[in-house]
Amino acid sequence: MKEYFPILSTQVNGSPLLYYDNAATLQMAAPVQETVAEHYRTCNGNVHRSSHAMARSTEERMEAARETVRAFLGAEHPEEILFTSGTTQSINLLARIYEDQLLHPGDEIVVTALEHNSNFLPWLEVCRRTGAVLRVVPLIPEGDLDLDAYAQLLTDRTRLVCMTWVSNAIGTVNPVERMTALAHQAGAKVLVDGAQAVLHRSVDVARLGCDYFSFSGHKLGTLTGIGVLYGRQELLDNLHPPFFGGGMISTLEGLHPNYAPLPYRFEAGTPNYVGAISLGAAIDFLNRFGIQALAARAETVLNGIQSIVLAHGGSTVGNPQIRAGVLSVLFPGVHPYDLACALDQFGVAVRAGHHCASYALAQLDISETLRISPAFYNEPEELPQFDQALERSLRLLRG
Ligand code: PLP
C-alpha cells in the first residue's frame, strides 16, 4: 500500500515518518496526484460557462466525479450531490437555509455533545439569530451518547438533528441509523456529519435514512477545498439557494432570476472543479480495495497502538462501544502538547489539543488529549518504532 504514497517514505528528524494524524487530513495517493497533474497538463477550462473543448472536457470530468460521489454515498440522483469547499461549508450552507427558510422562534435543533465545532457553532449561531433552541445530547463517561437522554430531547418542536457518525475527538461510532429513525418518528430531519466516517464506514444514505450528509474530500486524500453536501432531492427541490452568483441561474428576466436546476443552483460561483475531479479519483482509488477492507487495516494498527499506550501507563479517553479511526490518550504527568512535540522528534506525527471538539472533552472533564489516528496505509510493522518513540519521549519528558 505504501508504494502509492511516496510521502510516507519521508524521513522526519532522521526517523522514518510515522503519519498518525489521518483524522486531520489523509495523504494523497499517487494516482490522485497524477489525475490532478494530468488535468492541468491536458485539459483545463472553467465549467458551465464556455463551450470550447477544454471547458467541455473539464465539465465532463467534474460531472463524472459527481456520479462517482453519488455511487459512493448510495444516493439516488447525482443532483443530490452539492459540491462545497468542505464539511464546514456544507453545514454552514444548510444552517443558512434553516435560518432563512425553515426555523421559527421556539423551534428546536438537536446536536450531540460529540460534534466537531463545524457541526456545533453554526447551529448555536442559527439558534441565536432565529430564537430557536439548541438541545445537546449528553455523553456518558465511556464516551458514548446518552441515548435515553436523546429520546427525551426529541419533541414535536424538533426540526433537525445534527450528529456526527464518528467522533473526531475520541473515535465513538454513533448509532446513526437508530438515532435517525427516532428523529424521523418525532418528525425531525437529520444531518449526518460523515467527515470522519467516510474512511472507516461504507456509506449508504438510503440505509442510514438521513436527509443530509456532509463530508470533506481531504479526509479521503483529495486536494483541499472540496467537500460535499448530500440532500434528498425532494427536500432540496423545495429550498431557495442561500448564496448567489455566477452559474446558478437559468435565465434572468429583468429583475427576476430563474434559478438553475439542482445541483447548480446551490453552487454559485466557479466551483472547485479540480478538487471535485480529485475527489472522484480518490474514491476510485479507495474503491480498488474497498472501504471495509481499508477500515479493517486501520483498525488493526489502532488496536496495536492502544496496547502500546496502555503498556506505557497511558489511558484512553473514553471507552466507547464501537470506536473507529481515532484513539485519544493521556499520560499521567505529561502534557499532550509536550508529548506530541517529543514524538515528532522521533518521526511520529500525532495531534495534541481539543480537536475542535471542546464541548465533548469538557463533558469528560478534559481540556486536551493526544490524538493518534492511523489509516489503512499504516502497517503493524511500524509499531516497534512507535513503541520505542513513545518510550523515549516519556523518558525525556519525565526526566
Ligand atoms: N466534522 C468532523 C467530524 C471533522 O472531523 C472535521 C474535521 O476534522 C470537520 C467536521 C470539519 O472538516 P473541514 O475542516 O474539512 O471542513
JSON list of C-alpha atoms in Angstrom, two decimals, residues 74-203:
[
{"chain": "A", "resi": 74, "resn": "GLY", "atom": "CA", "xyz": [-25.52, 5.31, -2.23]},
{"chain": "A", "resi": 75, "resn": "ALA", "atom": "CA", "xyz": [-27.53, 8.38, -3.22]},
{"chain": "A", "resi": 76, "resn": "GLU", "atom": "CA", "xyz": [-30.29, 8.04, -5.76]},
{"chain": "A", "resi": 77, "resn": "HIS", "atom": "CA", "xyz": [-29.53, 11.00, -8.02]},
{"chain": "A", "resi": 78, "resn": "PRO", "atom": "CA", "xyz": [-26.35, 12.90, -8.93]},
{"chain": "A", "resi": 79, "resn": "GLU", "atom": "CA", "xyz": [-28.38, 16.09, -8.49]},
{"chain": "A", "resi": 80, "resn": "GLU", "atom": "CA", "xyz": [-28.44, 15.35, -4.77]},
{"chain": "A", "resi": 81, "resn": "ILE", "atom": "CA", "xyz": [-24.66, 15.86, -4.58]},
{"chain": "A", "resi": 82, "resn": "LEU", "atom": "CA", "xyz": [-23.73, 19.50, -3.98]},
{"chain": "A", "resi": 83, "resn": "PHE", "atom": "CA", "xyz": [-20.05, 20.35, -4.20]},
{"chain": "A", "resi": 84, "resn": "THR", "atom": "CA", "xyz": [-18.84, 22.67, -1.45]},
{"chain": "A", "resi": 85, "resn": "SER", "atom": "CA", "xyz": [-15.44, 23.60, -0.09]},
{"chain": "A", "resi": 86, "resn": "GLY", "atom": "CA", "xyz": [-15.67, 21.04, 2.72]},
{"chain": "A", "resi": 87, "resn": "THR", "atom": "CA", "xyz": [-17.73, 19.79, 5.63]},
{"chain": "A", "resi": 88, "resn": "THR", "atom": "CA", "xyz": [-17.66, 23.20, 7.29]},
{"chain": "A", "resi": 89, "resn": "GLN", "atom": "CA", "xyz": [-19.14, 24.92, 4.28]},
{"chain": "A", "resi": 90, "resn": "SER", "atom": "CA", "xyz": [-21.65, 22.13, 3.72]},
{"chain": "A", "resi": 91, "resn": "ILE", "atom": "CA", "xyz": [-23.01, 22.54, 7.22]},
{"chain": "A", "resi": 92, "resn": "ASN", "atom": "CA", "xyz": [-22.95, 26.33, 7.10]},
{"chain": "A", "resi": 93, "resn": "LEU", "atom": "CA", "xyz": [-24.86, 26.20, 3.81]},
{"chain": "A", "resi": 94, "resn": "LEU", "atom": "CA", "xyz": [-27.56, 24.08, 5.40]},
{"chain": "A", "resi": 95, "resn": "ALA", "atom": "CA", "xyz": [-27.54, 26.23, 8.52]},
{"chain": "A", "resi": 96, "resn": "ARG", "atom": "CA", "xyz": [-28.13, 29.35, 6.42]},
{"chain": "A", "resi": 97, "resn": "ILE", "atom": "CA", "xyz": [-31.08, 27.63, 4.73]},
{"chain": "A", "resi": 98, "resn": "TYR", "atom": "CA", "xyz": [-32.56, 26.65, 8.08]},
{"chain": "A", "resi": 99, "resn": "GLU", "atom": "CA", "xyz": [-32.06, 30.16, 9.40]},
{"chain": "A", "resi": 100, "resn": "ASP", "atom": "CA", "xyz": [-33.65, 31.88, 6.41]},
{"chain": "A", "resi": 101, "resn": "GLN", "atom": "CA", "xyz": [-36.36, 29.44, 5.44]},
{"chain": "A", "resi": 102, "resn": "LEU", "atom": "CA", "xyz": [-37.21, 26.79, 7.96]},
{"chain": "A", "resi": 103, "resn": "LEU", "atom": "CA", "xyz": [-36.91, 27.93, 11.57]},
{"chain": "A", "resi": 104, "resn": "HIS", "atom": "CA", "xyz": [-39.23, 29.87, 13.84]},
{"chain": "A", "resi": 105, "resn": "PRO", "atom": "CA", "xyz": [-38.72, 31.06, 17.40]},
{"chain": "A", "resi": 106, "resn": "GLY", "atom": "CA", "xyz": [-39.21, 28.16, 19.78]},
{"chain": "A", "resi": 107, "resn": "ASP", "atom": "CA", "xyz": [-38.27, 25.51, 17.22]},
{"chain": "A", "resi": 108, "resn": "GLU", "atom": "CA", "xyz": [-35.57, 23.15, 18.40]},
{"chain": "A", "resi": 109, "resn": "ILE", "atom": "CA", "xyz": [-32.35, 21.84, 16.92]},
{"chain": "A", "resi": 110, "resn": "VAL", "atom": "CA", "xyz": [-30.65, 18.84, 18.48]},
{"chain": "A", "resi": 111, "resn": "VAL", "atom": "CA", "xyz": [-26.90, 18.39, 18.23]},
{"chain": "A", "resi": 112, "resn": "THR", "atom": "CA", "xyz": [-24.78, 15.87, 20.10]},
{"chain": "A", "resi": 113, "resn": "ALA", "atom": "CA", "xyz": [-22.06, 16.62, 22.60]},
{"chain": "A", "resi": 114, "resn": "LEU", "atom": "CA", "xyz": [-19.63, 14.82, 20.30]},
{"chain": "A", "resi": 115, "resn": "GLU", "atom": "CA", "xyz": [-19.84, 17.32, 17.46]},
{"chain": "A", "resi": 116, "resn": "HIS", "atom": "CA", "xyz": [-16.87, 18.98, 15.86]},
{"chain": "A", "resi": 117, "resn": "ASN", "atom": "CA", "xyz": [-17.28, 22.76, 16.11]},
{"chain": "A", "resi": 118, "resn": "SER", "atom": "CA", "xyz": [-18.25, 22.69, 12.42]},
{"chain": "A", "resi": 119, "resn": "ASN", "atom": "CA", "xyz": [-21.46, 20.94, 13.38]},
{"chain": "A", "resi": 120, "resn": "PHE", "atom": "CA", "xyz": [-21.95, 22.82, 16.63]},
{"chain": "A", "resi": 121, "resn": "LEU", "atom": "CA", "xyz": [-21.16, 26.51, 16.20]},
{"chain": "A", "resi": 122, "resn": "PRO", "atom": "CA", "xyz": [-23.29, 27.05, 13.04]},
{"chain": "A", "resi": 123, "resn": "TRP", "atom": "CA", "xyz": [-26.34, 25.70, 14.89]},
{"chain": "A", "resi": 124, "resn": "LEU", "atom": "CA", "xyz": [-25.56, 27.71, 18.01]},
{"chain": "A", "resi": 125, "resn": "GLU", "atom": "CA", "xyz": [-25.42, 30.83, 15.86]},
{"chain": "A", "resi": 126, "resn": "VAL", "atom": "CA", "xyz": [-28.56, 29.95, 13.89]},
{"chain": "A", "resi": 127, "resn": "CYS", "atom": "CA", "xyz": [-30.45, 29.50, 17.15]},
{"chain": "A", "resi": 128, "resn": "ARG", "atom": "CA", "xyz": [-29.16, 32.84, 18.42]},
{"chain": "A", "resi": 129, "resn": "ARG", "atom": "CA", "xyz": [-30.36, 34.53, 15.23]},
{"chain": "A", "resi": 130, "resn": "THR", "atom": "CA", "xyz": [-33.77, 32.87, 14.97]},
{"chain": "A", "resi": 131, "resn": "GLY", "atom": "CA", "xyz": [-34.89, 32.31, 18.54]},
{"chain": "A", "resi": 132, "resn": "ALA", "atom": "CA", "xyz": [-34.76, 28.56, 18.03]},
{"chain": "A", "resi": 133, "resn": "VAL", "atom": "CA", "xyz": [-33.45, 26.48, 20.92]},
{"chain": "A", "resi": 134, "resn": "LEU", "atom": "CA", "xyz": [-30.34, 24.29, 20.80]},
{"chain": "A", "resi": 135, "resn": "ARG", "atom": "CA", "xyz": [-30.54, 20.98, 22.67]},
{"chain": "A", "resi": 136, "resn": "VAL", "atom": "CA", "xyz": [-27.41, 18.92, 23.24]},
{"chain": "A", "resi": 137, "resn": "VAL", "atom": "CA", "xyz": [-27.39, 15.13, 23.63]},
{"chain": "A", "resi": 138, "resn": "PRO", "atom": "CA", "xyz": [-25.05, 14.48, 26.58]},
{"chain": "A", "resi": 139, "resn": "LEU", "atom": "CA", "xyz": [-22.28, 11.91, 26.85]},
{"chain": "A", "resi": 140, "resn": "ILE", "atom": "CA", "xyz": [-21.92, 9.09, 29.32]},
{"chain": "A", "resi": 141, "resn": "PRO", "atom": "CA", "xyz": [-18.43, 8.71, 30.84]},
{"chain": "A", "resi": 142, "resn": "GLU", "atom": "CA", "xyz": [-17.47, 5.96, 28.38]},
{"chain": "A", "resi": 143, "resn": "GLY", "atom": "CA", "xyz": [-17.76, 8.49, 25.57]},
{"chain": "A", "resi": 144, "resn": "ASP", "atom": "CA", "xyz": [-20.98, 7.13, 24.06]},
{"chain": "A", "resi": 145, "resn": "LEU", "atom": "CA", "xyz": [-24.05, 9.30, 23.67]},
{"chain": "A", "resi": 146, "resn": "ASP", "atom": "CA", "xyz": [-26.72, 9.04, 26.31]},
{"chain": "A", "resi": 147, "resn": "LEU", "atom": "CA", "xyz": [-29.43, 7.60, 24.10]},
{"chain": "A", "resi": 148, "resn": "ASP", "atom": "CA", "xyz": [-32.14, 7.76, 26.76]},
{"chain": "A", "resi": 149, "resn": "ALA", "atom": "CA", "xyz": [-31.49, 11.46, 27.09]},
{"chain": "A", "resi": 150, "resn": "TYR", "atom": "CA", "xyz": [-31.57, 11.74, 23.30]},
{"chain": "A", "resi": 151, "resn": "ALA", "atom": "CA", "xyz": [-35.01, 10.13, 23.13]},
{"chain": "A", "resi": 152, "resn": "GLN", "atom": "CA", "xyz": [-36.23, 12.60, 25.79]},
{"chain": "A", "resi": 153, "resn": "LEU", "atom": "CA", "xyz": [-34.88, 15.58, 23.88]},
{"chain": "A", "resi": 154, "resn": "LEU", "atom": "CA", "xyz": [-36.92, 14.86, 20.76]},
{"chain": "A", "resi": 155, "resn": "THR", "atom": "CA", "xyz": [-40.21, 16.77, 20.74]},
{"chain": "A", "resi": 156, "resn": "ASP", "atom": "CA", "xyz": [-42.71, 17.97, 18.19]},
{"chain": "A", "resi": 157, "resn": "ARG", "atom": "CA", "xyz": [-40.67, 21.20, 18.08]},
{"chain": "A", "resi": 158, "resn": "THR", "atom": "CA", "xyz": [-37.50, 19.39, 16.92]},
{"chain": "A", "resi": 159, "resn": "ARG", "atom": "CA", "xyz": [-36.82, 20.45, 13.36]},
{"chain": "A", "resi": 160, "resn": "LEU", "atom": "CA", "xyz": [-33.38, 18.99, 12.79]},
{"chain": "A", "resi": 161, "resn": "VAL", "atom": "CA", "xyz": [-30.99, 16.54, 14.46]},
{"chain": "A", "resi": 162, "resn": "CYS", "atom": "CA", "xyz": [-27.31, 17.05, 13.66]},
{"chain": "A", "resi": 163, "resn": "MET", "atom": "CA", "xyz": [-24.98, 14.20, 14.53]},
{"chain": "A", "resi": 164, "resn": "THR", "atom": "CA", "xyz": [-21.54, 13.05, 13.68]},
{"chain": "A", "resi": 165, "resn": "TRP", "atom": "CA", "xyz": [-21.23, 9.42, 12.66]},
{"chain": "A", "resi": 166, "resn": "VAL", "atom": "CA", "xyz": [-17.70, 9.06, 14.03]},
{"chain": "A", "resi": 167, "resn": "SER", "atom": "CA", "xyz": [-16.32, 11.41, 16.68]},
{"chain": "A", "resi": 168, "resn": "ASN", "atom": "CA", "xyz": [-13.09, 13.07, 15.63]},
{"chain": "A", "resi": 169, "resn": "ALA", "atom": "CA", "xyz": [-12.05, 13.58, 19.26]},
{"chain": "A", "resi": 170, "resn": "ILE", "atom": "CA", "xyz": [-12.47, 10.12, 20.78]},
{"chain": "A", "resi": 171, "resn": "GLY", "atom": "CA", "xyz": [-13.50, 7.85, 17.93]},
{"chain": "A", "resi": 172, "resn": "THR", "atom": "CA", "xyz": [-17.00, 6.96, 19.13]},
{"chain": "A", "resi": 173, "resn": "VAL", "atom": "CA", "xyz": [-19.13, 5.46, 16.37]},
{"chain": "A", "resi": 174, "resn": "ASN", "atom": "CA", "xyz": [-22.67, 6.71, 16.91]},
{"chain": "A", "resi": 175, "resn": "PRO", "atom": "CA", "xyz": [-25.69, 4.51, 16.13]},
{"chain": "A", "resi": 176, "resn": "VAL", "atom": "CA", "xyz": [-26.82, 6.90, 13.42]},
{"chain": "A", "resi": 177, "resn": "GLU", "atom": "CA", "xyz": [-29.33, 4.55, 11.86]},
{"chain": "A", "resi": 178, "resn": "ARG", "atom": "CA", "xyz": [-31.20, 4.13, 15.14]},
{"chain": "A", "resi": 179, "resn": "MET", "atom": "CA", "xyz": [-30.94, 7.79, 16.02]},
{"chain": "A", "resi": 180, "resn": "THR", "atom": "CA", "xyz": [-32.18, 8.80, 12.59]},
{"chain": "A", "resi": 181, "resn": "ALA", "atom": "CA", "xyz": [-35.21, 6.55, 12.89]},
{"chain": "A", "resi": 182, "resn": "LEU", "atom": "CA", "xyz": [-36.07, 8.12, 16.27]},
{"chain": "A", "resi": 183, "resn": "ALA", "atom": "CA", "xyz": [-35.66, 11.62, 14.88]},
{"chain": "A", "resi": 184, "resn": "HIS", "atom": "CA", "xyz": [-37.96, 10.83, 11.98]},
{"chain": "A", "resi": 185, "resn": "GLN", "atom": "CA", "xyz": [-40.57, 9.42, 14.36]},
{"chain": "A", "resi": 186, "resn": "ALA", "atom": "CA", "xyz": [-40.53, 12.83, 16.04]},
{"chain": "A", "resi": 187, "resn": "GLY", "atom": "CA", "xyz": [-40.95, 14.49, 12.64]},
{"chain": "A", "resi": 188, "resn": "ALA", "atom": "CA", "xyz": [-37.43, 15.96, 12.52]},
{"chain": "A", "resi": 189, "resn": "LYS", "atom": "CA", "xyz": [-34.95, 15.89, 9.67]},
{"chain": "A", "resi": 190, "resn": "VAL", "atom": "CA", "xyz": [-31.42, 14.53, 10.13]},
{"chain": "A", "resi": 191, "resn": "LEU", "atom": "CA", "xyz": [-27.99, 15.76, 9.11]},
{"chain": "A", "resi": 192, "resn": "VAL", "atom": "CA", "xyz": [-25.15, 13.26, 9.46]},
{"chain": "A", "resi": 193, "resn": "ASP", "atom": "CA", "xyz": [-21.62, 14.67, 9.58]},
{"chain": "A", "resi": 194, "resn": "GLY", "atom": "CA", "xyz": [-19.61, 11.98, 7.82]},
{"chain": "A", "resi": 195, "resn": "ALA", "atom": "CA", "xyz": [-16.23, 13.75, 7.86]},
{"chain": "A", "resi": 196, "resn": "GLN", "atom": "CA", "xyz": [-14.53, 11.04, 9.94]},
{"chain": "A", "resi": 197, "resn": "ALA", "atom": "CA", "xyz": [-16.79, 8.19, 8.92]},
{"chain": "A", "resi": 198, "resn": "VAL", "atom": "CA", "xyz": [-16.19, 8.14, 5.18]},
{"chain": "A", "resi": 199, "resn": "LEU", "atom": "CA", "xyz": [-12.79, 6.46, 5.53]},
{"chain": "A", "resi": 200, "resn": "HIS", "atom": "CA", "xyz": [-13.96, 3.91, 8.09]},
{"chain": "A", "resi": 201, "resn": "ARG", "atom": "CA", "xyz": [-17.53, 3.00, 7.16]},
{"chain": "A", "resi": 202, "resn": "SER", "atom": "CA", "xyz": [-19.24, 2.20, 3.85]},
{"chain": "A", "resi": 203, "resn": "VAL", "atom": "CA", "xyz": [-21.84, 4.87, 3.41]}
]
